[in-house]
Amino acid sequence: MTQTQDTIETPPRPPSPVNQFGTLAVHAGSPHDPVTGAVIESISLSTTFAQSAVGKPVGLYEYTRSLNPNRDNFEKAIAALEHARFALAFSSGSATTATILQSLAAGSHVISISDVYGGTHRYFTKVAAAHGVQVTFSPNIEVDVAQLIRPNETRLIWIETPSNPTLSLVDIRAVASVAHNHGIHVVVDNTFLSPYVQNPLDHGADIVVHSVTKYINGHSDVLMGAAAFNSPELFDRLSFLQNAIGAVPSPFDCWLAHRGLKTLHLRAREATTNATIVAKTLASSPHVISVNYPGLSTHPQYHITQKQHRNGMGGGMLSFRIHGGKEAAERFCQQTKIFTLAESLGGVESLVEVPGSMTHAGIPREQREAAGVWDDLVRVSCGIEDGEDLRKDILQALEKAVGSSKITNGT
Ligand SMILES: *Cc1c(COP(=O)(O)O)cnc(C)c1O
């Protein structure tokens, strides 16, 4: 059979921007191969691309650090899902943060919420200072932001909503309107909700960042990050640094994360359904002191959930305080049979951890407790298993960790 170019009659059709989330997730950045018609892109492992004359590459690509077909397609998909003009992918969420902070001149000042992701806190306090960038942390950014701004020095405000691990929310619009009066950019780390549940750029943020490692890839098998934004100036600066610093993901990781992203809406809905079941189960247990879940109407900032999250969804993450202290928290995590005791989040499998002894152990106790991270706090990432099985697992683990502890376990 002779293949000619016109054997394939339909050229690749990019999805129209009016398409909704699920359609974009499946089709954005996923053109059919114009030569073979392959519906799924191949993995472009080639590090270099032929040129027909000096400085005239055959296609769009020259060298894989600068741009690679798989990264290009993944970035297009992220931009579509975050309602952004541009997206850039990085080798991890942390590399994304580092690249954004590197874009600031020496002498710049940053305001951040207090309970940021531990690795972000570490970068802000231990690395940024070496480049002459100072960070001020605020436990109540909506109220304090105007006072914390230093004229001609503050360049960036860093928000995580929901925060980790206490799941408190920030009104992005409220902070952005103050920031924009002073020409300051607002960054929102949207890792905990994913673009299905929240699109920060629609609420006034200038840059949205993700640890793709979590919900977007969703299968706990890729480490990657991404940033999305609308400003062409930010694109020039950040894409320059993406290439100059070179903290870029591999073509294979881009391909895997793009495959994961195609089912994000299904996984995010299921995770929210499961987290709602788990949150209600915990809230009605006598073994539980309190539950932090933005999807419960009892959450102190439920009005923000309703305004900022798709259909008032709470997402797949929650945390709770257990009766019996640190020991009970640790016993609980060892007694679950479906929830695995492990760090990280956002995968198809459910996880539990004790932030005070694991992800947040680096923060001094007083600071930790001031932020609500008590030793008896357990963080839960709900996966996409059956909700009824998760509910039973939570109940039996609570019973073993607290109910029978006085009899069987004095420690
Ligand atoms: C995991 C995580 C990061 C860091 O991402 P890596 O991909 O692990 O480098 C940043 N922010 C949040 C909220 C995270 O959960």
Tab-separated table of C-alpha atoms and ligand atoms in Angstrom:
chain	number	residue	atom	x	y	z
A	1	MET	CA	0.000	0.000	0.000
A	2	THR	CA	1.326	3.388	-0.908
A	3	GLN	CA	0.721	6.022	1.656
A	4	THR	CA	0.507	9.542	0.397
A	5	GLN	CA	-0.078	12.585	2.448
A	6	ASP	CA	-3.668	12.901	1.343
A	7	THR	CA	-4.659	9.360	2.397
A	8	ILE	CA	-5.533	10.873	5.742
A	9	GLU	CA	-8.267	13.259	4.871
A	10	THR	CA	-8.950	14.868	8.202
A	11	PRO	CA	-6.139	17.053	9.462
A	12	PRO	CA	-5.585	17.122	13.230
A	13	ARG	CA	-8.355	19.181	14.766
A	14	PRO	CA	-7.482	21.028	17.914
A	15	PRO	CA	-10.446	21.143	20.273
A	16	SER	CA	-12.362	24.367	20.357
A	17	PRO	CA	-11.839	26.436	23.531
A	18	VAL	CA	-15.600	26.304	24.110
A	19	ASN	CA	-15.259	22.612	24.898
A	20	GLN	CA	-15.692	21.611	28.500
A	21	PHE	CA	-13.158	20.128	30.891
A	22	GLY	CA	-13.458	16.429	30.038
A	23	THR	CA	-13.284	17.096	26.306
A	24	LEU	CA	-10.241	19.332	26.734
A	25	ALA	CA	-8.551	16.824	29.058
A	26	VAL	CA	-8.872	14.104	26.428
A	27	HIS	CA	-8.094	16.192	23.332
A	28	ALA	CA	-6.051	19.317	24.156
A	29	GLY	CA	-2.457	18.924	22.963
A	30	SER	CA	-3.332	15.503	21.492
A	31	PRO	CA	-3.200	15.870	17.701
A	32	HIS	CA	-3.343	12.729	15.567
A	33	ASP	CA	-0.002	12.002	13.948
A	34	PRO	CA	-0.217	13.684	10.531
A	35	VAL	CA	1.927	10.969	8.908
A	36	THR	CA	0.619	7.720	10.418
A	37	GLY	CA	-2.724	8.821	11.829
A	38	ALA	CA	-1.711	7.446	15.224
A	39	VAL	CA	-4.331	8.601	17.728
A	40	ILE	CA	-1.846	8.531	20.593
A	41	GLU	CA	1.378	10.472	20.185
A	42	SER	CA	4.636	8.568	20.080
A	43	ILE	CA	7.365	9.222	22.625
A	44	SER	CA	10.024	11.459	21.047
A	45	LEU	CA	13.217	10.283	22.684
A	46	SER	CA	15.467	12.045	20.182
A	47	THR	CA	17.492	14.738	21.935
A	48	THR	CA	18.241	16.571	18.688
A	49	PHE	CA	16.283	17.378	15.529
A	50	ALA	CA	17.614	17.642	11.967
A	51	GLN	CA	17.976	20.995	10.239
A	52	SER	CA	17.580	21.442	6.466
A	53	ALA	CA	20.004	24.384	6.431
A	54	VAL	CA	21.981	26.093	9.147
A	55	GLY	CA	19.495	27.540	11.640
A	56	LYS	CA	16.534	26.000	9.734
A	57	PRO	CA	15.128	23.049	11.704
A	58	VAL	CA	12.832	20.730	9.733
A	59	GLY	CA	10.015	21.226	12.238
A	60	LEU	CA	9.460	23.199	15.427
A	61	TYR	CA	12.158	21.448	17.426
A	62	GLU	CA	15.944	21.781	17.718
A	63	TYR	CA	17.161	20.369	21.018
A	64	THR	CA	15.094	18.599	23.646
A	65	ARG	CA	15.952	20.859	26.614
A	66	SER	CA	14.589	23.848	24.678
A	67	LEU	CA	11.483	22.034	23.469
A	68	ASN	CA	10.347	18.496	22.781
A	69	PRO	CA	7.106	17.318	21.108
A	70	ASN	CA	5.863	15.463	24.202
A	71	ARG	CA	6.524	18.420	26.509
A	72	ASP	CA	4.982	20.787	23.991
A	73	ASN	CA	1.771	18.716	23.863
A	74	PHE	CA	1.618	18.331	27.634
A	75	GLU	CA	2.094	22.085	28.113
A	76	LYS	CA	-0.741	22.784	25.653
A	77	ALA	CA	-3.035	20.486	27.649
A	78	ILE	CA	-2.149	22.179	30.961
A	79	ALA	CA	-2.754	25.637	29.462
A	80	ALA	CA	-6.193	24.513	28.227
A	81	LEU	CA	-7.199	23.039	31.610
A	82	GLU	CA	-6.032	26.078	33.605
A	83	HIS	CA	-7.644	28.590	31.194
A	84	ALA	CA	-4.186	30.003	30.449
A	85	ARG	CA	-2.487	31.222	27.273
A	86	PHE	CA	0.797	29.596	28.247
A	87	ALA	CA	2.071	26.670	30.311
A	88	LEU	CA	5.568	25.406	31.020
A	89	ALA	CA	6.547	22.009	32.420
A	90	PHE	CA	9.431	21.377	34.820
A	91	SER	CA	11.185	18.336	36.258
A	92	SER	CA	9.292	18.658	39.585
A	93	GLY	CA	6.917	20.938	41.442
A	94	SER	CA	9.936	22.126	43.436
A	95	ALA	CA	11.854	22.999	40.235
A	96	THR	CA	8.821	25.032	39.133
A	97	THR	CA	8.894	27.006	42.395
A	98	ALA	CA	12.663	27.477	42.154
A	99	THR	CA	12.447	28.744	38.562
A	100	ILE	CA	9.746	31.289	39.456
A	101	LEU	CA	11.775	32.520	42.440
A	102	GLN	CA	14.879	32.729	40.210
A	103	SER	CA	12.992	35.122	37.943
A	104	LEU	CA	13.057	37.758	40.714
A	105	ALA	CA	15.878	40.297	40.900
A	106	ALA	CA	18.119	40.447	43.971
A	107	GLY	CA	16.527	42.693	46.586
A	108	SER	CA	13.011	41.445	45.819
A	109	HIS	CA	10.532	40.690	48.583
A	110	VAL	CA	7.920	37.909	48.602
A	111	ILE	CA	4.868	37.472	50.870
A	112	SER	CA	3.746	33.890	51.464
A	113	ILE	CA	1.050	32.162	53.479
A	114	SER	CA	2.580	30.521	56.581
A	115	ASP	CA	1.513	26.948	55.997
A	116	VAL	CA	3.044	26.427	52.550
A	117	TYR	CA	4.230	23.049	51.339
A	118	GLY	CA	7.338	22.044	53.342
A	119	GLY	CA	9.656	22.040	50.310
A	120	THR	CA	8.454	25.503	49.316
A	121	HIS	CA	9.080	26.723	52.877
A	122	ARG	CA	12.571	25.219	52.706
A	123	TYR	CA	13.306	26.976	49.386
A	124	PHE	CA	11.940	30.303	50.650
A	125	THR	CA	13.939	30.230	53.895
A	126	LYS	CA	17.145	28.414	52.910
A	127	VAL	CA	17.714	29.064	49.187
A	128	ALA	CA	15.978	32.290	48.128
A	129	ALA	CA	17.897	34.299	50.733
A	130	ALA	CA	21.161	33.340	49.023
A	131	HIS	CA	19.912	35.158	45.897
A	132	GLY	CA	18.939	38.222	47.898
A	133	VAL	CA	15.207	37.413	47.903
A	134	GLN	CA	13.427	37.829	51.251
A	135	VAL	CA	10.192	36.085	52.180
A	136	THR	CA	7.691	37.181	54.854
A	137	PHE	CA	5.189	34.568	56.058
A	138	SER	CA	1.649	35.496	57.051
A	139	PRO	CA	-0.834	33.262	58.892
A	140	ASN	CA	-3.722	35.493	57.785
A	141	ILE	CA	-2.829	36.827	54.368
A	142	GLU	CA	-6.215	38.271	53.358
A	143	VAL	CA	-6.121	40.596	56.369
A	144	ASP	CA	-2.379	41.314	56.524
A	145	VAL	CA	-1.377	41.620	52.889
A	146	ALA	CA	-1.716	45.403	52.525
A	147	GLN	CA	0.457	46.018	55.603
A	148	LEU	CA	3.118	43.532	54.545
A	149	ILE	CA	3.685	45.032	51.092
A	150	ARG	CA	6.997	46.889	50.833
A	151	PRO	CA	6.774	49.566	48.132
A	152	ASN	CA	9.111	48.865	45.182
A	153	GLU	CA	10.380	45.658	46.823
A	154	THR	CA	7.468	43.238	47.044
A	155	ARG	CA	7.181	41.432	43.704
A	156	LEU	CA	5.284	38.247	44.460
A	157	ILE	CA	2.589	36.857	46.743
A	158	TRP	CA	2.531	33.088	47.215
A	159	ILE	CA	-0.718	31.335	48.120
A	160	GLU	CA	-1.687	27.712	48.630
A	161	THR	CA	-5.403	27.106	48.892
A	162	PRO	CA	-6.308	24.714	50.461
A	163	SER	CA	-3.244	24.802	52.678
A	164	ASN	CA	-1.341	21.732	53.765
A	165	PRO	CA	-2.221	19.905	56.001
A	166	THR	CA	-4.935	21.985	57.693
A	167	LEU	CA	-7.004	22.610	54.545
A	168	SER	CA	-7.663	26.264	55.242
A	169	LEU	CA	-8.639	28.408	52.268
A	170	VAL	CA	-7.575	31.771	50.882
A	171	ASP	CA	-9.862	34.078	48.920
A	172	ILE	CA	-7.669	34.496	45.822
A	173	ARG	CA	-9.653	37.458	44.473
A	174	ALA	CA	-9.332	39.382	47.757
A	175	VAL	CA	-5.537	39.030	47.788
A	176	ALA	CA	-5.128	39.640	44.034
A	177	SER	CA	-7.027	42.918	44.074
A	178	VAL	CA	-4.702	44.332	46.750
A	179	ALA	CA	-1.616	42.918	44.982
A	180	HIS	CA	-2.582	44.296	41.576
A	181	ASN	CA	-2.964	47.822	42.988
A	182	HIS	CA	0.772	47.609	43.675
A	183	GLY	CA	1.792	45.822	40.461
A	184	ILE	CA	2.555	42.612	42.390
A	185	HIS	CA	2.059	39.142	40.876
A	186	VAL	CA	0.037	36.490	42.705
A	187	VAL	CA	1.076	32.833	42.473
A	188	VAL	CA	-1.328	30.078	43.531
A	189	ASP	CA	-0.076	26.544	44.155
A	190	ASN	CA	-3.122	24.578	42.978
A	191	THR	CA	-1.665	21.112	43.620
A	192	PHE	CA	-4.188	20.097	46.309
A	193	LEU	CA	-7.273	20.644	44.160
A	194	SER	CA	-6.109	20.173	40.542
A	195	PRO	CA	-7.427	22.291	37.650
A	196	TYR	CA	-10.663	20.322	37.644
A	197	VAL	CA	-11.764	21.667	41.023
A	198	GLN	CA	-10.209	25.164	40.940
A	199	ASN	CA	-8.821	27.492	38.231
A	200	PRO	CA	-6.918	30.248	40.105
A	201	LEU	CA	-6.350	32.425	37.015
A	202	ASP	CA	-10.142	32.876	36.778
A	203	HIS	CA	-10.049	34.349	40.305
A	204	GLY	CA	-7.316	36.893	39.576
A	205	ALA	CA	-4.075	34.921	40.091
A	206	ASP	CA	-1.230	35.676	37.665
A	207	ILE	CA	0.529	32.301	37.818
A	208	VAL	CA	-0.836	28.895	38.814
A	209	VAL	CA	1.660	26.192	39.747
A	210	HIS	CA	1.279	22.450	40.178
A	211	SER	CA	3.209	19.550	41.464
A	212	VAL	CA	2.097	17.390	38.513
A	213	THR	CA	3.387	14.498	40.638
A	214	LYS	CA	0.056	14.606	42.517
A	215	TYR	CA	-3.426	14.839	40.931
A	216	ILE	CA	-2.504	15.751	37.350
A	217	ASN	CA	-0.406	12.650	36.741
A	218	GLY	CA	-2.473	10.892	39.371
A	219	HIS	CA	-0.819	7.469	39.363
A	220	SER	CA	2.133	8.060	41.731
A	221	ASP	CA	4.666	7.180	39.058
A	222	VAL	CA	5.943	10.523	37.699
A	223	LEU	CA	7.748	13.444	39.386
A	224	MET	CA	6.966	16.646	37.493
A	225	GLY	CA	5.762	20.245	37.808
A	226	ALA	CA	4.047	22.920	35.728
A	227	ALA	CA	3.224	26.624	35.727
A	228	ALA	CA	0.477	28.330	33.690
A	229	PHE	CA	-0.199	32.055	33.110
A	230	ASN	CA	-1.503	34.566	30.570
A	231	SER	CA	1.169	37.240	30.365
A	232	PRO	CA	3.504	37.144	27.314
A	233	GLU	CA	6.163	38.899	29.428
A	234	LEU	CA	6.014	36.100	31.995
A	235	PHE	CA	6.239	33.592	29.144
A	236	ASP	CA	9.414	35.248	27.810
A	237	ARG	CA	11.056	35.342	31.232
A	238	LEU	CA	10.036	31.892	32.479
A	239	SER	CA	10.601	30.021	29.208
A	240	PHE	CA	14.067	31.628	29.033
A	241	LEU	CA	14.782	30.304	32.553
A	242	GLN	CA	13.222	26.909	31.781
A	243	ASN	CA	15.829	26.496	29.034
A	244	ALA	CA	18.679	28.279	30.805
A	245	ILE	CA	18.322	26.376	34.100
A	246	GLY	CA	17.267	23.179	32.350
A	247	ALA	CA	15.104	21.631	35.092
A	248	VAL	CA	12.890	20.019	32.450
A	249	PRO	CA	10.943	16.733	32.472
A	250	SER	CA	11.847	13.814	30.206
A	251	PRO	CA	9.743	13.035	27.101
A	252	PHE	CA	8.630	9.771	28.718
A	253	ASP	CA	7.469	11.536	31.884
A	254	CYS	CA	5.590	14.122	29.782
A	255	TRP	CA	3.905	11.310	27.880
A	256	LEU	CA	2.915	9.486	31.077
A	257	ALA	CA	1.660	12.647	32.797
A	258	HIS	CA	-0.316	13.557	29.671
A	259	ARG	CA	-1.941	10.121	29.722
A	260	GLY	CA	-2.773	10.600	33.411
A	261	LEU	CA	-4.245	14.041	32.770
A	262	LYS	CA	-6.806	12.636	30.331
A	263	THR	CA	-8.740	11.073	33.226
A	264	LEU	CA	-8.248	13.914	35.722
A	265	HIS	CA	-11.929	14.890	35.772
A	266	LEU	CA	-13.039	11.313	36.513
A	267	ARG	CA	-10.460	10.855	39.267
A	268	ALA	CA	-11.077	14.277	40.820
A	269	ARG	CA	-14.833	13.640	41.024
A	270	GLU	CA	-14.345	10.210	42.544
A	271	ALA	CA	-11.750	11.489	45.029
A	272	THR	CA	-14.174	14.222	46.122
A	273	THR	CA	-16.995	11.702	46.517
A	274	ASN	CA	-14.750	9.484	48.626
A	275	ALA	CA	-13.327	12.340	50.707
A	276	THR	CA	-16.875	13.486	51.465
A	277	ILE	CA	-17.789	9.997	52.685
A	278	VAL	CA	-14.614	9.756	54.766
A	279	ALA	CA	-15.014	13.295	56.208
A	280	LYS	CA	-18.605	12.568	57.294
A	281	THR	CA	-17.594	9.203	58.763
A	282	LEU	CA	-14.832	10.859	60.773
A	283	ALA	CA	-17.006	13.803	61.853
A	284	SER	CA	-19.560	11.453	63.404
A	285	SER	CA	-17.032	9.287	65.253
A	286	PRO	CA	-16.536	9.708	69.021
A	287	HIS	CA	-12.827	8.936	68.461
A	288	VAL	CA	-12.286	12.092	66.411
A	289	ILE	CA	-11.689	15.595	67.830
A	290	SER	CA	-12.191	17.609	64.637
A	291	VAL	CA	-12.166	17.282	60.838
A	292	ASN	CA	-10.689	19.716	58.283
A	293	TYR	CA	-12.432	19.322	54.923
A	294	PRO	CA	-13.401	22.226	52.650
A	295	GLY	CA	-16.355	20.258	51.274
A	296	LEU	CA	-18.198	20.179	54.630
A	297	SER	CA	-20.616	23.035	55.301
A	298	THR	CA	-19.087	23.209	58.802
A	299	HIS	CA	-15.682	24.262	57.354
A	300	PRO	CA	-15.070	27.836	58.603
A	301	GLN	CA	-14.430	29.036	55.048
A	302	TYR	CA	-17.131	27.049	53.271
A	303	HIS	CA	-18.245	30.267	51.553
A	304	ILE	CA	-14.871	30.291	49.740
A	305	THR	CA	-15.325	26.650	48.704
A	306	GLN	CA	-18.632	27.578	47.126
A	307	LYS	CA	-17.192	30.592	45.346
A	308	GLN	CA	-13.827	29.187	44.220
A	309	HIS	CA	-14.284	25.442	43.658
A	310	ARG	CA	-16.226	23.792	40.849
A	311	ASN	CA	-19.724	22.950	42.176
A	312	GLY	CA	-18.497	23.557	45.738
A	313	MET	CA	-16.398	20.382	45.554
A	314	GLY	CA	-14.064	19.759	48.494
A	315	GLY	CA	-11.337	17.819	46.630
A	316	GLY	CA	-9.734	14.575	47.754
A	317	MET	CA	-7.634	15.841	50.701
A	318	LEU	CA	-8.638	16.138	54.347
A	319	SER	CA	-7.131	15.968	57.814
A	320	PHE	CA	-8.441	15.208	61.308
A	321	ARG	CA	-7.384	15.163	64.938
A	322	ILE	CA	-7.733	11.836	66.703
A	323	HIS	CA	-8.317	11.245	70.440
A	324	GLY	CA	-5.309	9.636	72.124
A	325	GLY	CA	-2.502	11.904	70.888
A	326	LYS	CA	0.409	11.175	68.636
A	327	GLU	CA	0.397	7.476	69.555
A	328	ALA	CA	-3.208	7.044	68.470
A	329	ALA	CA	-2.488	8.938	65.234
A	330	GLU	CA	0.411	6.622	64.474
A	331	ARG	CA	-1.581	3.490	65.430
A	332	PHE	CA	-4.428	4.612	63.171
A	333	CYS	CA	-2.076	4.875	60.186
A	334	GLN	CA	-0.714	1.392	60.852
A	335	GLN	CA	-4.180	-0.143	61.219
A	336	THR	CA	-5.721	0.950	57.903
A	337	LYS	CA	-5.794	-1.831	55.331
A	338	ILE	CA	-6.721	0.079	52.166
A	339	PHE	CA	-5.126	3.441	53.019
A	340	THR	CA	-1.344	3.092	52.736
A	341	LEU	CA	0.885	4.865	55.256
A	342	ALA	CA	2.966	7.077	52.955
A	343	GLU	CA	3.777	10.671	52.069
A	344	SER	CA	2.478	12.320	48.876
A	345	LEU	CA	-1.108	12.581	47.627
A	346	GLY	CA	-3.357	12.781	44.609
A	347	GLY	CA	-2.900	9.241	43.297
A	348	VAL	CA	-5.572	6.652	42.517
A	349	GLU	CA	-4.682	4.888	45.794
A	350	SER	CA	-5.669	6.283	49.194
A	351	LEU	CA	-2.909	7.337	51.581
A	352	VAL	CA	-2.613	8.407	55.224
A	353	GLU	CA	0.211	10.108	57.102
A	354	VAL	CA	0.981	11.960	60.338
A	355	PRO	CA	2.251	15.432	59.284
A	356	GLY	CA	3.748	16.270	62.720
A	357	SER	CA	6.100	13.278	62.510
A	358	MET	CA	6.468	13.032	58.713
A	359	THR	CA	5.886	15.790	56.108
A	360	HIS	CA	5.995	18.666	58.616
A	361	ALA	CA	8.502	17.278	61.142
A	362	GLY	CA	11.054	19.913	60.067
A	363	ILE	CA	8.928	22.782	61.411
A	364	PRO	CA	9.520	23.559	65.143
A	365	ARG	CA	6.657	22.307	67.362
A	366	GLU	CA	5.462	25.748	68.532
A	367	GLN	CA	5.235	27.046	64.956
A	368	ARG	CA	3.582	23.824	63.879
A	369	GLU	CA	0.941	23.885	66.593
A	370	ALA	CA	0.247	27.588	65.998
A	371	ALA	CA	-0.640	26.575	62.425
A	372	GLY	CA	-2.938	23.758	63.644
A	373	VAL	CA	-0.504	20.914	62.936
A	374	TRP	CA	-0.901	19.021	66.208
A	375	ASP	CA	0.855	15.724	66.886
A	376	ASP	CA	-2.536	13.983	66.735
A	377	LEU	CA	-3.346	15.312	63.246
A	378	VAL	CA	-3.715	12.693	60.495
A	379	ARG	CA	-3.702	13.719	56.814
A	380	VAL	CA	-5.710	11.657	54.352
A	381	SER	CA	-5.483	11.555	50.549
A	382	CYS	CA	-8.567	9.820	49.178
A	383	GLY	CA	-8.045	7.773	46.045
A	384	ILE	CA	-10.627	6.286	43.717
A	385	GLU	CA	-11.350	2.979	45.452
A	386	ASP	CA	-14.954	2.249	46.467
A	387	GLY	CA	-16.200	4.726	49.055
A	388	GLU	CA	-17.949	2.068	51.122
A	389	ASP	CA	-14.691	0.104	51.483
A	390	LEU	CA	-12.863	3.264	52.533
A	391	ARG	CA	-15.571	4.058	55.093
A	392	LYS	CA	-15.294	0.599	56.673
A	393	ASP	CA	-11.508	0.795	56.697
A	394	ILE	CA	-11.596	4.148	58.534
A	395	LEU	CA	-14.068	2.812	61.109
A	396	GLN	CA	-12.109	-0.351	61.896
A	397	ALA	CA	-8.809	1.565	62.127
A	398	LEU	CA	-10.348	4.157	64.487
A	399	GLU	CA	-11.685	1.360	66.657
A	400	LYS	CA	-8.276	-0.333	66.816
A	401	ALA	CA	-6.334	2.911	67.324
A	402	VAL	CA	-8.576	4.505	69.971
A	403	GLY	CA	-11.433	2.229	70.949
A	404	SER	CA	-9.410	-0.711	72.227
A	405	SER	CA	-6.167	1.138	72.984
A	406	LYS	CA	-6.780	1.292	76.732
A	407	ILE	CA	-7.023	-2.457	76.926
A	408	THR	CA	-4.452	-3.679	74.437
A	409	ASN	CA	-1.917	-0.940	74.149
A	410	GLY	CA	-0.793	1.330	76.956
A	411	THR	CA	1.706	3.268	74.848
B	1	LIG	C1	4.397	17.865	46.380
B	1	LIG	C2	4.127	19.319	46.406
B	1	LIG	C3	5.043	20.245	45.899
B	1	LIG	C4	6.415	19.848	45.382
B	1	LIG	O1	6.310	19.091	44.221
B	1	LIG	P1	7.390	17.951	43.811
B	1	LIG	O2	6.839	17.482	42.514
B	1	LIG	O3	7.403	16.924	44.894
B	1	LIG	O4	8.713	18.659	43.689
B	1	LIG	C5	4.692	21.591	45.921
B	1	LIG	N1	3.504	22.000	46.428
B	1	LIG	C6	2.616	21.133	46.932
B	1	LIG	C7	1.326	21.641	47.489
B	1	LIG	C8	2.886	19.770	46.945
B	1	LIG	O5	1.983	18.913	47.467
